[in-house]
Tab-separated table of C-alpha atoms in Angstrom:
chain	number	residue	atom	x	y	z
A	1	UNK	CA	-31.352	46.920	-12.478
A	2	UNK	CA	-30.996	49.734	-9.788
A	3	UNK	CA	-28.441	51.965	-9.777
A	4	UNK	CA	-26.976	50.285	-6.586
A	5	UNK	CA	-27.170	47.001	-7.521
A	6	UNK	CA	-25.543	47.936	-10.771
A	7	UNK	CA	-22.675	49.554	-8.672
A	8	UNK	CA	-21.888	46.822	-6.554
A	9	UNK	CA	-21.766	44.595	-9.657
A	10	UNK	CA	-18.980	46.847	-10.887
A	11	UNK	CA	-17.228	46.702	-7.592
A	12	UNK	CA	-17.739	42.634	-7.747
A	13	UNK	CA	-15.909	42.899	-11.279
A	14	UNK	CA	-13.100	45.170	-10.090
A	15	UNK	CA	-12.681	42.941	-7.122
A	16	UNK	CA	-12.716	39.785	-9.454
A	17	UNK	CA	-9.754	41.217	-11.255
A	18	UNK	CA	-7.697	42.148	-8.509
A	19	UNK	CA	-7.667	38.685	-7.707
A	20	UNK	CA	-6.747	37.519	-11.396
A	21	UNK	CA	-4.011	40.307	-11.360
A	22	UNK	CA	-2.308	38.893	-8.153
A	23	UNK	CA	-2.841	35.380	-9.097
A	24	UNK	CA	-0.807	36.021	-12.053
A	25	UNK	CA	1.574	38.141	-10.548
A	26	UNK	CA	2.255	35.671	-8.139
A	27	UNK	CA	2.582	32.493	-10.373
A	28	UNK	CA	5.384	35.109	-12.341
A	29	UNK	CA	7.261	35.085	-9.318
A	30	UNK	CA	7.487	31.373	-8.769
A	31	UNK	CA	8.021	30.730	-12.280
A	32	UNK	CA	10.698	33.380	-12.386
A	33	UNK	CA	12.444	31.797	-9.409
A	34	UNK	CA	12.031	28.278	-11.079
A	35	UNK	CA	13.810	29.276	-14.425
A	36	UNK	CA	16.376	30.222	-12.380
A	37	UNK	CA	16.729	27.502	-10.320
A	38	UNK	CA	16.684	25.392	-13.721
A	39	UNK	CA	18.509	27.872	-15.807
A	40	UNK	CA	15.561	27.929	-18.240
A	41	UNK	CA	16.183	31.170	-20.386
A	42	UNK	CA	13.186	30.549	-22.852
A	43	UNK	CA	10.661	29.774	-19.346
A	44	UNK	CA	12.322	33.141	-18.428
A	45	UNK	CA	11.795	34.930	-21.976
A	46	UNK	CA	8.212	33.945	-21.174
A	47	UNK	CA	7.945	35.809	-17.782
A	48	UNK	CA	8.543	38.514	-20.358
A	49	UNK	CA	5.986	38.326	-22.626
A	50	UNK	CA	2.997	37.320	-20.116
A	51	UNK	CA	4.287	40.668	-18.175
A	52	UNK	CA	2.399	42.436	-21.106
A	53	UNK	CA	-1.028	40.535	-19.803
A	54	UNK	CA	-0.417	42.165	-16.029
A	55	UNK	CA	0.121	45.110	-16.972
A	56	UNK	CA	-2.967	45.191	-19.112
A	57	UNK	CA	-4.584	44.076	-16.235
A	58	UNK	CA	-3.779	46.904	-14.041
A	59	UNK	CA	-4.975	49.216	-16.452
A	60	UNK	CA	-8.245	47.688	-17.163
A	61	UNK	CA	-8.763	47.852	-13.439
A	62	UNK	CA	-7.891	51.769	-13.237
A	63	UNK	CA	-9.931	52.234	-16.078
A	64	UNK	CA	-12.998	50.740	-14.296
A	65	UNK	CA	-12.499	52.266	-11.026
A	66	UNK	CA	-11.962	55.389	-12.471
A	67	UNK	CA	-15.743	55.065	-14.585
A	68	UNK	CA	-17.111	54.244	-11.615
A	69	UNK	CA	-16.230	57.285	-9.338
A	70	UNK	CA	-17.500	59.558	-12.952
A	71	UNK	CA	-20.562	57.333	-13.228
A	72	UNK	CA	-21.866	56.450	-9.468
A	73	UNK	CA	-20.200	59.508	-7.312
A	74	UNK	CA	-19.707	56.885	-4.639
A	75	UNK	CA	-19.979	57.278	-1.026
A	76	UNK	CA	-16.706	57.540	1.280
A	77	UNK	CA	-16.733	54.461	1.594
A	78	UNK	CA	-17.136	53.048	-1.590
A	79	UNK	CA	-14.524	55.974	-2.627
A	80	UNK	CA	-11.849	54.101	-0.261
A	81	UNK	CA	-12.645	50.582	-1.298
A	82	UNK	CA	-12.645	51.648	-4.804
A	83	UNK	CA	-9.239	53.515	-4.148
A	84	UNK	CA	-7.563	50.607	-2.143
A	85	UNK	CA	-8.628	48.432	-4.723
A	86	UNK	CA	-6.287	50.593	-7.562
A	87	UNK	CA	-3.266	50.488	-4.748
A	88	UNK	CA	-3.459	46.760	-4.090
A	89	UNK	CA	-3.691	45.752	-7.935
A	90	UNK	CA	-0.604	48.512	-8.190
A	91	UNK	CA	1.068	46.587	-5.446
A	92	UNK	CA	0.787	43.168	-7.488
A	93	UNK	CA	1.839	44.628	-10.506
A	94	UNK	CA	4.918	45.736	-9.224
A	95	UNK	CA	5.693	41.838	-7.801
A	96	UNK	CA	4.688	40.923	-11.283
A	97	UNK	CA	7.559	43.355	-13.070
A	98	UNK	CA	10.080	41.957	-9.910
A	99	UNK	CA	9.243	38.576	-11.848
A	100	UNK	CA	10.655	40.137	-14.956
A	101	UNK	CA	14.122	41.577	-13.260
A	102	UNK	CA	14.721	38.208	-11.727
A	103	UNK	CA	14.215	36.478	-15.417
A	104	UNK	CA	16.131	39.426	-16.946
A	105	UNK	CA	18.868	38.359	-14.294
A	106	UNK	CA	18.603	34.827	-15.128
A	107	UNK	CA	19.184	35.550	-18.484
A	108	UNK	CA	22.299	37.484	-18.029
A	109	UNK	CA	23.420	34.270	-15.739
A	110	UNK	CA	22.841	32.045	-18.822
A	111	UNK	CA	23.950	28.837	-18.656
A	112	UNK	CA	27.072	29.725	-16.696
A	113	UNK	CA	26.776	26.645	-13.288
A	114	UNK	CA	25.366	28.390	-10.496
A	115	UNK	CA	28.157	28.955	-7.744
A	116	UNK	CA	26.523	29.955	-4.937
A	117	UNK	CA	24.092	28.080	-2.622
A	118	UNK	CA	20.368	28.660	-3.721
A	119	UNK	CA	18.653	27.425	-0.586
A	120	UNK	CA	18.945	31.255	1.154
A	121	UNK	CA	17.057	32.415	-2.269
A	122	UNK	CA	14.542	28.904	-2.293
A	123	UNK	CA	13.673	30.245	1.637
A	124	UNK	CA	13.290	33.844	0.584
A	125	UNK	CA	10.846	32.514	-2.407
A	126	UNK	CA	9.060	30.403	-0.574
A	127	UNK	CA	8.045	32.841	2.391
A	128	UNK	CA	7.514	35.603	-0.294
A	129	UNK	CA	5.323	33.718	-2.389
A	130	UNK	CA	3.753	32.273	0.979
A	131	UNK	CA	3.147	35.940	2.338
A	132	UNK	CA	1.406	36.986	-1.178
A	133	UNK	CA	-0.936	33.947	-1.433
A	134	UNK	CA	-2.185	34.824	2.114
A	135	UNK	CA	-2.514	38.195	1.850
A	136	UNK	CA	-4.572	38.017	-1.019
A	137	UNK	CA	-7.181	35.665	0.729
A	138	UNK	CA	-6.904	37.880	3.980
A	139	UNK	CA	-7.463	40.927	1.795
A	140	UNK	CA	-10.450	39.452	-0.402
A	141	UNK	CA	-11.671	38.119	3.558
A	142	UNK	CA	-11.287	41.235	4.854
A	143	UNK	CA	-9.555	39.766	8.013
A	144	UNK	CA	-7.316	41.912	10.178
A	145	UNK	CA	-5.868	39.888	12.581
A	146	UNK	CA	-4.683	37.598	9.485
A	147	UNK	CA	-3.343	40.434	7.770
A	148	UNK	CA	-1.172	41.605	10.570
A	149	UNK	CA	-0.025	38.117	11.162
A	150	UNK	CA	1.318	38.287	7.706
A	151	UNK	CA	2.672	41.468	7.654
A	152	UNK	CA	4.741	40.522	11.067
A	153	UNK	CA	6.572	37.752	8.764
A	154	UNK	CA	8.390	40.748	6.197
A	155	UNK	CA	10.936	40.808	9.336
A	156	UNK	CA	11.738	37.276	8.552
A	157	UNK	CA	12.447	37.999	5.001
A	158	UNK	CA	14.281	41.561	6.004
A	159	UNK	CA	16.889	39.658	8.168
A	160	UNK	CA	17.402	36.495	5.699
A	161	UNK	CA	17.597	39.069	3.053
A	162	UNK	CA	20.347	40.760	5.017
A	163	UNK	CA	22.291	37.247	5.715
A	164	UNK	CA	22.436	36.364	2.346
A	165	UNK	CA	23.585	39.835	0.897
A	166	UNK	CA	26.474	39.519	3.590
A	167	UNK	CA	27.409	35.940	2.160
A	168	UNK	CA	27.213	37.280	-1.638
A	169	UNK	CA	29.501	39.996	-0.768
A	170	UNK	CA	31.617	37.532	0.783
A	171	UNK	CA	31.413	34.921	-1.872
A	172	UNK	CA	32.732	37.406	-4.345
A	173	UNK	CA	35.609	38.550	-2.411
A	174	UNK	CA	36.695	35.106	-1.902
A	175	UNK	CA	36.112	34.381	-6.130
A	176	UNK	CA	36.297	37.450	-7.982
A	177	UNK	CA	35.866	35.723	-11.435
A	178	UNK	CA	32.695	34.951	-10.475
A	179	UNK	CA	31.393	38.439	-9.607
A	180	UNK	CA	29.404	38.796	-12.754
A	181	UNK	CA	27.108	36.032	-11.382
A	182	UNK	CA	27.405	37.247	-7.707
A	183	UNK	CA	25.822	40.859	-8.702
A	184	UNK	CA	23.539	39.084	-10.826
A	185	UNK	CA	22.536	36.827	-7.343
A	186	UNK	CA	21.921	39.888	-5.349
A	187	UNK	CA	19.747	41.557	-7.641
A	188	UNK	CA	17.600	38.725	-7.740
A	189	UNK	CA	17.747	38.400	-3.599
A	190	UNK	CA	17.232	42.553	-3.367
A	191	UNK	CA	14.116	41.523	-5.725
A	192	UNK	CA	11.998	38.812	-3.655
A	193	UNK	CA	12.971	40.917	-0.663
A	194	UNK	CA	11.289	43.808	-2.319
A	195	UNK	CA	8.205	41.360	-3.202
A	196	UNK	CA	7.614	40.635	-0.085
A	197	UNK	CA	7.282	44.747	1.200
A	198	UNK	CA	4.768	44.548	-1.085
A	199	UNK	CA	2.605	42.137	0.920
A	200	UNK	CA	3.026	44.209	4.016
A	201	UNK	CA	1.745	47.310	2.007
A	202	UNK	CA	-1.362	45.207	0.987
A	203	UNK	CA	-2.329	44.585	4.584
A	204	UNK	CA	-1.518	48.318	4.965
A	205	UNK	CA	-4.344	48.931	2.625
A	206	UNK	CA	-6.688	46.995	3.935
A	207	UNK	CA	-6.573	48.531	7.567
A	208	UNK	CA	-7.069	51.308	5.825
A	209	UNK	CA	-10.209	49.684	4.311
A	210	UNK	CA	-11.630	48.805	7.306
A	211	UNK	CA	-10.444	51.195	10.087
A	212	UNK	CA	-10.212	54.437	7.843
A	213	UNK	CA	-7.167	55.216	9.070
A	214	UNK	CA	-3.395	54.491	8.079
A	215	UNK	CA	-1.035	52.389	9.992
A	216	UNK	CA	2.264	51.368	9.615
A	217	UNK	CA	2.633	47.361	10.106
A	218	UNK	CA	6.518	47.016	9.797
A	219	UNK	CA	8.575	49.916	10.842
């Protein structure tokens, strides 16, 4: 085998991986939100454990990337694929440890009833896992225009984010015994919210991939 062909095999592999590592990361999240919804703590001890499998992940693909610019000296643009590639899998690993600080907050919920209306959170999942799912198909399709489209949606997520904080803070003036939980609520909203950014930054990356330059998608 050539030394190119050999390369781009690598860079198939790496690619490959990326895709496991946001798969994963993104199944967290919707299991996470689940086990709350259900108030499953051992579903959400899980989200734990399998945390240990992204991370791995993450570092196997650094690991690669990082024999490949020793082995092959790539090109600049090999260099920036190669380098977008590390950022994205970064990216998902971060949505997969939001997974574990919305299980973490489950767990401090317990089995305590859940006081406050879920469908702002359900909405907020939904879009966020939505938004991930995409962008991972626009990023492995290199498409632009889809991208953007998905990037324009974090606004969505910003303002419902925003509405629901307001009615948190509300809820626990209104029943201060319940506060505990109400923190715990937030957290978890602040959390999705965050997942979500991460999507945007994805789509980030990949104009970077294709146009070589940086832009900013959601000011």
């Amino acid at each position: 085998m050539i030394v190119r062909e050999r390369f781009e095999q690598e860079m198939q592999e790496v690619q490959k991986q990326f895709v496991e590592i946001a798969t994963s990361s993104i199944h967290a999240l919707k299991t996470a939100f689940d086990a709350l919804l259900e108030q499953d703590l051992e579903k959400s001890l899980k989200i734990l454990e399998d945390d240990l499998v992204i991370n791995r992940l993450e570092e196997e693909i650094n690991d690669r990337v990082i024999l490949l610019i020793a082995k092959q000296q790539p090109v600049a643009t090999d260099l920036r694929r190669l380098m977008v590639l590390v950022k994205a899998a970064s990216d998902m690993e971060r949505v997969g440890d939001y997974a574990v600080n919305i299980a973490k907050e489950t767990i401090r919920i317990g089995k305590d009833p859940l006081i406050f209306p879920t469908n702002n959170l359900q909405t907020m999942c939904n879009k966020t896992v939505e938004m991930l799912e995409n962008i991972i198909t626009a990023f492995t399709e290199e498409d632009t225009v889809r991208a953007k489209e998905i990037a324009e949606l974090d606004d969505y997520v910003d303002d419902l984010y925003g509405a629901t904080v307001t009615l948190l803070l509300r809820a626990g003036a209104e029943n201060p015994a319940h506060i505990h939980q109400i923190t715990h609520l937030t957290f978890i909203c602040r959390y999705l919210e965050r997942s979500a950014d991460h999507a945007t930054n994805i789509a980030e990356h990949l104009f970077y991939l294709i146009k070589g330059k940086h832009y900013e998608l959601n000011n």
